[in-house]
CSV table of C-alpha atoms in Angstrom, one decimal:
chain,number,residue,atom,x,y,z
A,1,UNK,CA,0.0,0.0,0.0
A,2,UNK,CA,1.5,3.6,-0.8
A,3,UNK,CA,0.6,6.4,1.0
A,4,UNK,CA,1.8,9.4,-0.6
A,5,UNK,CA,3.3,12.4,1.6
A,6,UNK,CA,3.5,14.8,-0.8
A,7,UNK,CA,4.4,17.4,1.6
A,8,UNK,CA,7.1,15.7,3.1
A,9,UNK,CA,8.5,14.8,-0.7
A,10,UNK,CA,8.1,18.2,-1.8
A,11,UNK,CA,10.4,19.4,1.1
A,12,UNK,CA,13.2,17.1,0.1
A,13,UNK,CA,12.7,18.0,-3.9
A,14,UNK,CA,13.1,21.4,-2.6
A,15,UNK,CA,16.7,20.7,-1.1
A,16,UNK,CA,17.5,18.6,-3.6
A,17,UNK,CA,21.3,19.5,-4.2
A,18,UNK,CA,21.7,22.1,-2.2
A,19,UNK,CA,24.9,21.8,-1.2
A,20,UNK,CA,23.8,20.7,2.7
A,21,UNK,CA,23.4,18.0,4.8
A,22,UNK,CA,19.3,16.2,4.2
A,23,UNK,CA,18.3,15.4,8.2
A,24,UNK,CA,15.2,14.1,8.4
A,25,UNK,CA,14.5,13.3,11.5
A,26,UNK,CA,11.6,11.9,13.4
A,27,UNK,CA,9.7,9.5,15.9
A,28,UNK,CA,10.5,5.5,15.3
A,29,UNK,CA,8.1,4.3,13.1
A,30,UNK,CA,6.5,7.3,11.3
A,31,UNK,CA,7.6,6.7,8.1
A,32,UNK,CA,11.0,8.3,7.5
A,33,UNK,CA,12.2,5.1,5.8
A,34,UNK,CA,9.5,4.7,4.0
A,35,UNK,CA,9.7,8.2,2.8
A,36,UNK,CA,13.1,7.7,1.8
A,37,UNK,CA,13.8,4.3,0.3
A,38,UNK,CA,10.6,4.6,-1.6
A,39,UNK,CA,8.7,7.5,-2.3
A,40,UNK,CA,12.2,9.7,-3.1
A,41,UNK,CA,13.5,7.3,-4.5
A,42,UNK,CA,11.1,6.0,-6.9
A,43,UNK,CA,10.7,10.2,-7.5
A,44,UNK,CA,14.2,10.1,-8.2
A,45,UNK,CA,14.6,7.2,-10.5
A,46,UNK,CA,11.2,8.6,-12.4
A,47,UNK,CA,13.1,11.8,-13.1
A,48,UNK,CA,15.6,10.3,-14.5
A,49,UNK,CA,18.4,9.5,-11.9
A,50,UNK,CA,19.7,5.9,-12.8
A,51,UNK,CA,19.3,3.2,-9.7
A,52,UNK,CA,23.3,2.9,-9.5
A,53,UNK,CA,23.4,6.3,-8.8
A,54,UNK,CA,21.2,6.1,-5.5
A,55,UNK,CA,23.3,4.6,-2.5
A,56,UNK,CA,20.9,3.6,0.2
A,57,UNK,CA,22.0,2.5,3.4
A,58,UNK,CA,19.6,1.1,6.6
A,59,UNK,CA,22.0,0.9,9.4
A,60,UNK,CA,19.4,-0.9,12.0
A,61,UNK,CA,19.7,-3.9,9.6
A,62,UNK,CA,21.7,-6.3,10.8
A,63,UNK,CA,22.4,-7.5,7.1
A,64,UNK,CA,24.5,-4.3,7.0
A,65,UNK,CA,25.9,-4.4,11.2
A,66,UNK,CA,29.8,-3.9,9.5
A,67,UNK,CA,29.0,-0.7,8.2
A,68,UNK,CA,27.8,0.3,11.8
A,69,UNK,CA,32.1,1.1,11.4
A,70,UNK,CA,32.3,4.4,10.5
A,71,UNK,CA,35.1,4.0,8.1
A,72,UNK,CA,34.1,0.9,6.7
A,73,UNK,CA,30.9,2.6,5.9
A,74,UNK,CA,32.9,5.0,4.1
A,75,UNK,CA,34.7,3.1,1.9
A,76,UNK,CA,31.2,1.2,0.6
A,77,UNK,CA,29.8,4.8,-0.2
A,78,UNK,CA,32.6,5.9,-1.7
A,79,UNK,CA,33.4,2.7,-4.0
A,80,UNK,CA,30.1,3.3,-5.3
A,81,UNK,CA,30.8,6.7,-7.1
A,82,UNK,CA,32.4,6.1,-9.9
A,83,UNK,CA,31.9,9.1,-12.4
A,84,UNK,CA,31.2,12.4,-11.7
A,85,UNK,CA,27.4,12.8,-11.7
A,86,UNK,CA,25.5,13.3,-9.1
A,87,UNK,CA,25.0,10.3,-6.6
A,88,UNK,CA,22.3,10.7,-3.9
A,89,UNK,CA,23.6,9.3,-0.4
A,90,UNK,CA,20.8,8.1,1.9
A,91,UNK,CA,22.3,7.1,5.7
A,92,UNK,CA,19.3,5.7,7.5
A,93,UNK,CA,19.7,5.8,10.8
A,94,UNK,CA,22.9,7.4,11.3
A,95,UNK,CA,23.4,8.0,15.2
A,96,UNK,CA,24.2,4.5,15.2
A,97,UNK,CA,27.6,4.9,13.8
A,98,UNK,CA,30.1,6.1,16.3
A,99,UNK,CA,31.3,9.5,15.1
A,100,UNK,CA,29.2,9.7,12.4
A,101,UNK,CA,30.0,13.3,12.3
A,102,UNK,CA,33.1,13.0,10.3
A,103,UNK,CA,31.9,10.6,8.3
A,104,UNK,CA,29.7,13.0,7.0
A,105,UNK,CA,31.8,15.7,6.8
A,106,UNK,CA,33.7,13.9,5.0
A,107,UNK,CA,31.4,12.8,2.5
A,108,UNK,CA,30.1,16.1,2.2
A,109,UNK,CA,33.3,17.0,0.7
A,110,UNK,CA,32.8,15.1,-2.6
A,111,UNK,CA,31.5,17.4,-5.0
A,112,UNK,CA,28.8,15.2,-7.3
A,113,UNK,CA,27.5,13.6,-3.5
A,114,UNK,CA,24.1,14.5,-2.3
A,115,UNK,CA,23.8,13.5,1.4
A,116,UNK,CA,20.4,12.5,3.5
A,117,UNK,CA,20.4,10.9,7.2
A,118,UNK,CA,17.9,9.7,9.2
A,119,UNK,CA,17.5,9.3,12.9
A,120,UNK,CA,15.0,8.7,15.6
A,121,UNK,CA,17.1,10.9,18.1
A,122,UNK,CA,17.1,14.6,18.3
A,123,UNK,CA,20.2,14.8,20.8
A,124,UNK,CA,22.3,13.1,18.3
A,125,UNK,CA,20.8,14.7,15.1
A,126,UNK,CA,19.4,17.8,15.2
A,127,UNK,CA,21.6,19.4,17.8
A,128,UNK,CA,25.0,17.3,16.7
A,129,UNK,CA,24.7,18.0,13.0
A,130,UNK,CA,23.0,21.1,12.6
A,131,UNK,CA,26.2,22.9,15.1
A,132,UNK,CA,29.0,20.7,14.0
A,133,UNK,CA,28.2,21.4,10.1
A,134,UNK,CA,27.7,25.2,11.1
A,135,UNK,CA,25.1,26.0,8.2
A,136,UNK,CA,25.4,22.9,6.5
A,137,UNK,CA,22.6,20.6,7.7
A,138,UNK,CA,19.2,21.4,7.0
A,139,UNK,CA,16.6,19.8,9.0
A,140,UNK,CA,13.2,18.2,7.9
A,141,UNK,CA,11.2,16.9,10.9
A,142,UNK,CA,8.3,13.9,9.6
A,143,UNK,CA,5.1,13.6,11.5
A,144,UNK,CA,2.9,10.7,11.5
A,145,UNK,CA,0.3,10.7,9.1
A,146,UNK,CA,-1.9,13.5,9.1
A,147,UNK,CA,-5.6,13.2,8.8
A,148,UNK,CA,-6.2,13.5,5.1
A,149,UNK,CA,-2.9,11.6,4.4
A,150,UNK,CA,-4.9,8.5,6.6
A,151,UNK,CA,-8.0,9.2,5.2
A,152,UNK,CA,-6.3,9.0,1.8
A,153,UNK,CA,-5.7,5.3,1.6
A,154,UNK,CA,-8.9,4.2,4.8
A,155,UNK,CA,-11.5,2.7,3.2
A,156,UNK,CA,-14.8,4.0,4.5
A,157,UNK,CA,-16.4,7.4,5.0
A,158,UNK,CA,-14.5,10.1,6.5
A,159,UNK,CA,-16.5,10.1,9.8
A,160,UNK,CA,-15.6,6.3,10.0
A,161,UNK,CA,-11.8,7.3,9.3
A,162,UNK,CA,-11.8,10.0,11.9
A,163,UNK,CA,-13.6,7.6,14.5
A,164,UNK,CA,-10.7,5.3,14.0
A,165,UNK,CA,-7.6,8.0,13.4
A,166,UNK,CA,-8.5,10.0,16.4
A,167,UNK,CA,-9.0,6.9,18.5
A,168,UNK,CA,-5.5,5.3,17.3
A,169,UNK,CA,-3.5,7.9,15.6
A,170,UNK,CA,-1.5,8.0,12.2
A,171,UNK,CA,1.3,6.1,12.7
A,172,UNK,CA,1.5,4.5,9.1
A,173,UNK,CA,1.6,0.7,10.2
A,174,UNK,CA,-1.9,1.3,11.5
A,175,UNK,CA,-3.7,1.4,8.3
A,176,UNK,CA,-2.4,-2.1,7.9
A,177,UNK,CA,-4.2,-3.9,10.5
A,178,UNK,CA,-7.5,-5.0,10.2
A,179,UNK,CA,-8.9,-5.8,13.5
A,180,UNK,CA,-9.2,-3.1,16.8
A,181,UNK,CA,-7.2,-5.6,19.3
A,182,UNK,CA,-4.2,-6.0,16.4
A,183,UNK,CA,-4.1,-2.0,16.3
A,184,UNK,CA,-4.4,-2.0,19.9
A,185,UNK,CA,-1.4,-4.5,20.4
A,186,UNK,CA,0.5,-2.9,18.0
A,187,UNK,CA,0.4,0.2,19.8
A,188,UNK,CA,1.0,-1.2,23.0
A,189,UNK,CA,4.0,-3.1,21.7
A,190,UNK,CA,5.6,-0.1,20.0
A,191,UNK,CA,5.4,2.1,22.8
A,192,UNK,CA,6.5,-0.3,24.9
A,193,UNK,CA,9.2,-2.1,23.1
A,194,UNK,CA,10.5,0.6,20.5
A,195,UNK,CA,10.2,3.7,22.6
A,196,UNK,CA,10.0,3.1,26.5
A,197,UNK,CA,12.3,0.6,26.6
A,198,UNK,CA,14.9,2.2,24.0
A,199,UNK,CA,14.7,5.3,25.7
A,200,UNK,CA,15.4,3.7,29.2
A,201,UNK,CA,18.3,1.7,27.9
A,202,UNK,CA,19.6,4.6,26.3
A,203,UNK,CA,20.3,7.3,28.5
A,204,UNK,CA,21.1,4.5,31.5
A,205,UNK,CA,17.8,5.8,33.0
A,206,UNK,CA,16.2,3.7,36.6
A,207,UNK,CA,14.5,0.7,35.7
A,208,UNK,CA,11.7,1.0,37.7
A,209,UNK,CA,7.9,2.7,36.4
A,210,UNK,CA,8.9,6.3,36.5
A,211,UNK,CA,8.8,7.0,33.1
A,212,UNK,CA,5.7,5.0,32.3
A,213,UNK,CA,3.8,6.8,35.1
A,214,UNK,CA,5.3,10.0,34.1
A,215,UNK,CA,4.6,9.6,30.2
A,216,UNK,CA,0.5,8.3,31.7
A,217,UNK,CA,0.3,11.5,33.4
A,218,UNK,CA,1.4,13.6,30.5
A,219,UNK,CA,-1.0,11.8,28.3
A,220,UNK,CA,-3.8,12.8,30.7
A,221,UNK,CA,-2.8,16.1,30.9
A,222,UNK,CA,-3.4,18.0,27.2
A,223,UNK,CA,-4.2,21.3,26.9
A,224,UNK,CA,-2.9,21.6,30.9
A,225,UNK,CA,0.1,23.9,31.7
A,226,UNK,CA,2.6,22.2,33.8
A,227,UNK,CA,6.0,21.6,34.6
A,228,UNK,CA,8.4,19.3,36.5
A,229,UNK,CA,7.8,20.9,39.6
A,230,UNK,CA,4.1,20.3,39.1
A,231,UNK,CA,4.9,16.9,37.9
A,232,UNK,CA,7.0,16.2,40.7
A,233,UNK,CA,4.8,17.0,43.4
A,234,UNK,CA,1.9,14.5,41.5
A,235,UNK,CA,4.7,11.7,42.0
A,236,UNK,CA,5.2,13.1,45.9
A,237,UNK,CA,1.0,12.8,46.4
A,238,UNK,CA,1.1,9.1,44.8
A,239,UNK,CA,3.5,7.8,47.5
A,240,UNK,CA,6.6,7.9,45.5
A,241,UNK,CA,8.8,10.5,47.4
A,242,UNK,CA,12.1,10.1,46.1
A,243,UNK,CA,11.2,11.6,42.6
A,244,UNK,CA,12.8,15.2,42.5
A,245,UNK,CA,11.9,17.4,39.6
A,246,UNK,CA,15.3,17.5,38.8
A,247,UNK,CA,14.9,13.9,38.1
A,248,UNK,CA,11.5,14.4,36.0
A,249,UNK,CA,13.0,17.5,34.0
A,250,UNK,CA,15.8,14.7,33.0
A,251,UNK,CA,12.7,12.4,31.8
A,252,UNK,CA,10.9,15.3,30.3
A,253,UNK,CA,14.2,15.9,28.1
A,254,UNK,CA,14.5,12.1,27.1
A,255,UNK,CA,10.8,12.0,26.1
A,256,UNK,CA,11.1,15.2,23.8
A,257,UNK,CA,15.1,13.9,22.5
A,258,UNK,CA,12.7,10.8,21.1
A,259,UNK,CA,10.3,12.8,19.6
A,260,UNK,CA,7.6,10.9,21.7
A,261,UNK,CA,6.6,14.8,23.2
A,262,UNK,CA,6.9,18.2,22.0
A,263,UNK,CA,7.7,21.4,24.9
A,264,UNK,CA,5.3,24.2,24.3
A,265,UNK,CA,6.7,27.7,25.5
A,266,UNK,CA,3.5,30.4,27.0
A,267,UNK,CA,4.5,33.8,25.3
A,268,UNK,CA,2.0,35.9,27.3
């Protein structure tokens, strides 16, 4: 099934050779890949770019764990390019390579080479690139699907598709199952397994139910001003009295480095 995210495509045709770093960055699972490896690509090839001239790269498959070295991973890109037109360099999923900074700064350096990464990690991607390349890396953040990209491929009316998009969301792999308790497992499962438990393991973080309280509480709190000193005190009425909001403001900051949040300043 192809869901088209013409928005997102447009944004990348826009920066197409323009002389920066592509990071497109993102929570797991909302389609960055996807975006990638087939809608830009198959834009690309249908505009005439010829298939050995597009070097993709998914650096969570374990197919391709020896280019997790940095200057292995290198040396494939490069052994690729071969003449000088323009070859278009897709790194998915680039935090994973250990100082994947100058690996990109060096690639950047060859002239015909235009560069796009992925990650699902703001710390390491939008903060790390977008200083260290000083100008050089220009940012496109993906979204889940929005409402009229879901409604795009649901089949039923559009009050039956908002029913089920406002009830479950737009992540893309929704639209693919059939049944309420496989959507509602999936959901589970991803938030459990792909986010929670990555972002724990991550930053070294307590293993205990902190951060599944915390992330509950946020969820029950939309459209509510707050903060960790709020927060903090909601932990200290629940029992749990060793929860500072120093130690919540740390959790906030993991949430939003995954993308799995957003911080929303008052202005008045």
């Amino acid at each position: 099934m192809m869901i088209e995210r013409n928005i997102y495509l447009q944004r990348l045709i826009d920066r197409k050779e323009n002389g920066m770093i592509k990071v497109i960055t993102g929570i797991r699972r909302c389609g960055k890949s996807y975006l990638l490896f087939n809608i830009y690509r198959d834009w690309l090839i249908n505009s005439g770019v010829s298939e050995d001239h597009i070097i993709m790269v998914g650096l969570d498959d374990e197919q391709n764990e020896e280019l997790l070295d940095r200057k292995l991973l290198g040396e494939y890109v490069r052994s690729k390019i071969t003449d000088e037109s323009t070859y278009y360099i897709v790194l998915d999923e680039i935090q994973l390579v250990e100082g994947f900074e100058k690996l990109l700064n060096g690639l950047n350096r060859i002239k015909n080479a235009d560069i796009y990464v992925t990650g699902s990690n703001s710390r390491f991607l939008s903060s790390d690139i977008l200083t260290e390349f000083r100008g050089r890396g220009d940012e496109v953040r993906i979204y889940p699907l929005s409402f009229s990209e879901f409604y795009s491929v649901f089949n039923g009316t559009k009050t039956e598709a908002w029913r089920e998009y406002s009830l479950y969301g737009g992540m893309p792999q929704i639209v693919e199952q059939r049944r309420p308790e496989q959507k509602e497992n999936f959901l589970k499962n991803l938030f459990k397994k792909v986010y929670l438990d990555d972002i724990i393991s991550r930053n070294n973080l307590r293993g205990d139910n902190i951060m599944d309280i915390l992330v509950n509480i946020l969820a029950s709190s939309v459209g509510s001003n707050t903060n960790p000193n709020k927060l903090a005190n909601t932990f200290v009425s629940n029992g749990y009295k060793g929860v500072s909001n120093k130690t919540i403001a740390t959790y906030i900051d993991c949430l939003i480095d995954a993308f799995l949040i957003s911080k929303a300043s008052r202005y008045d």
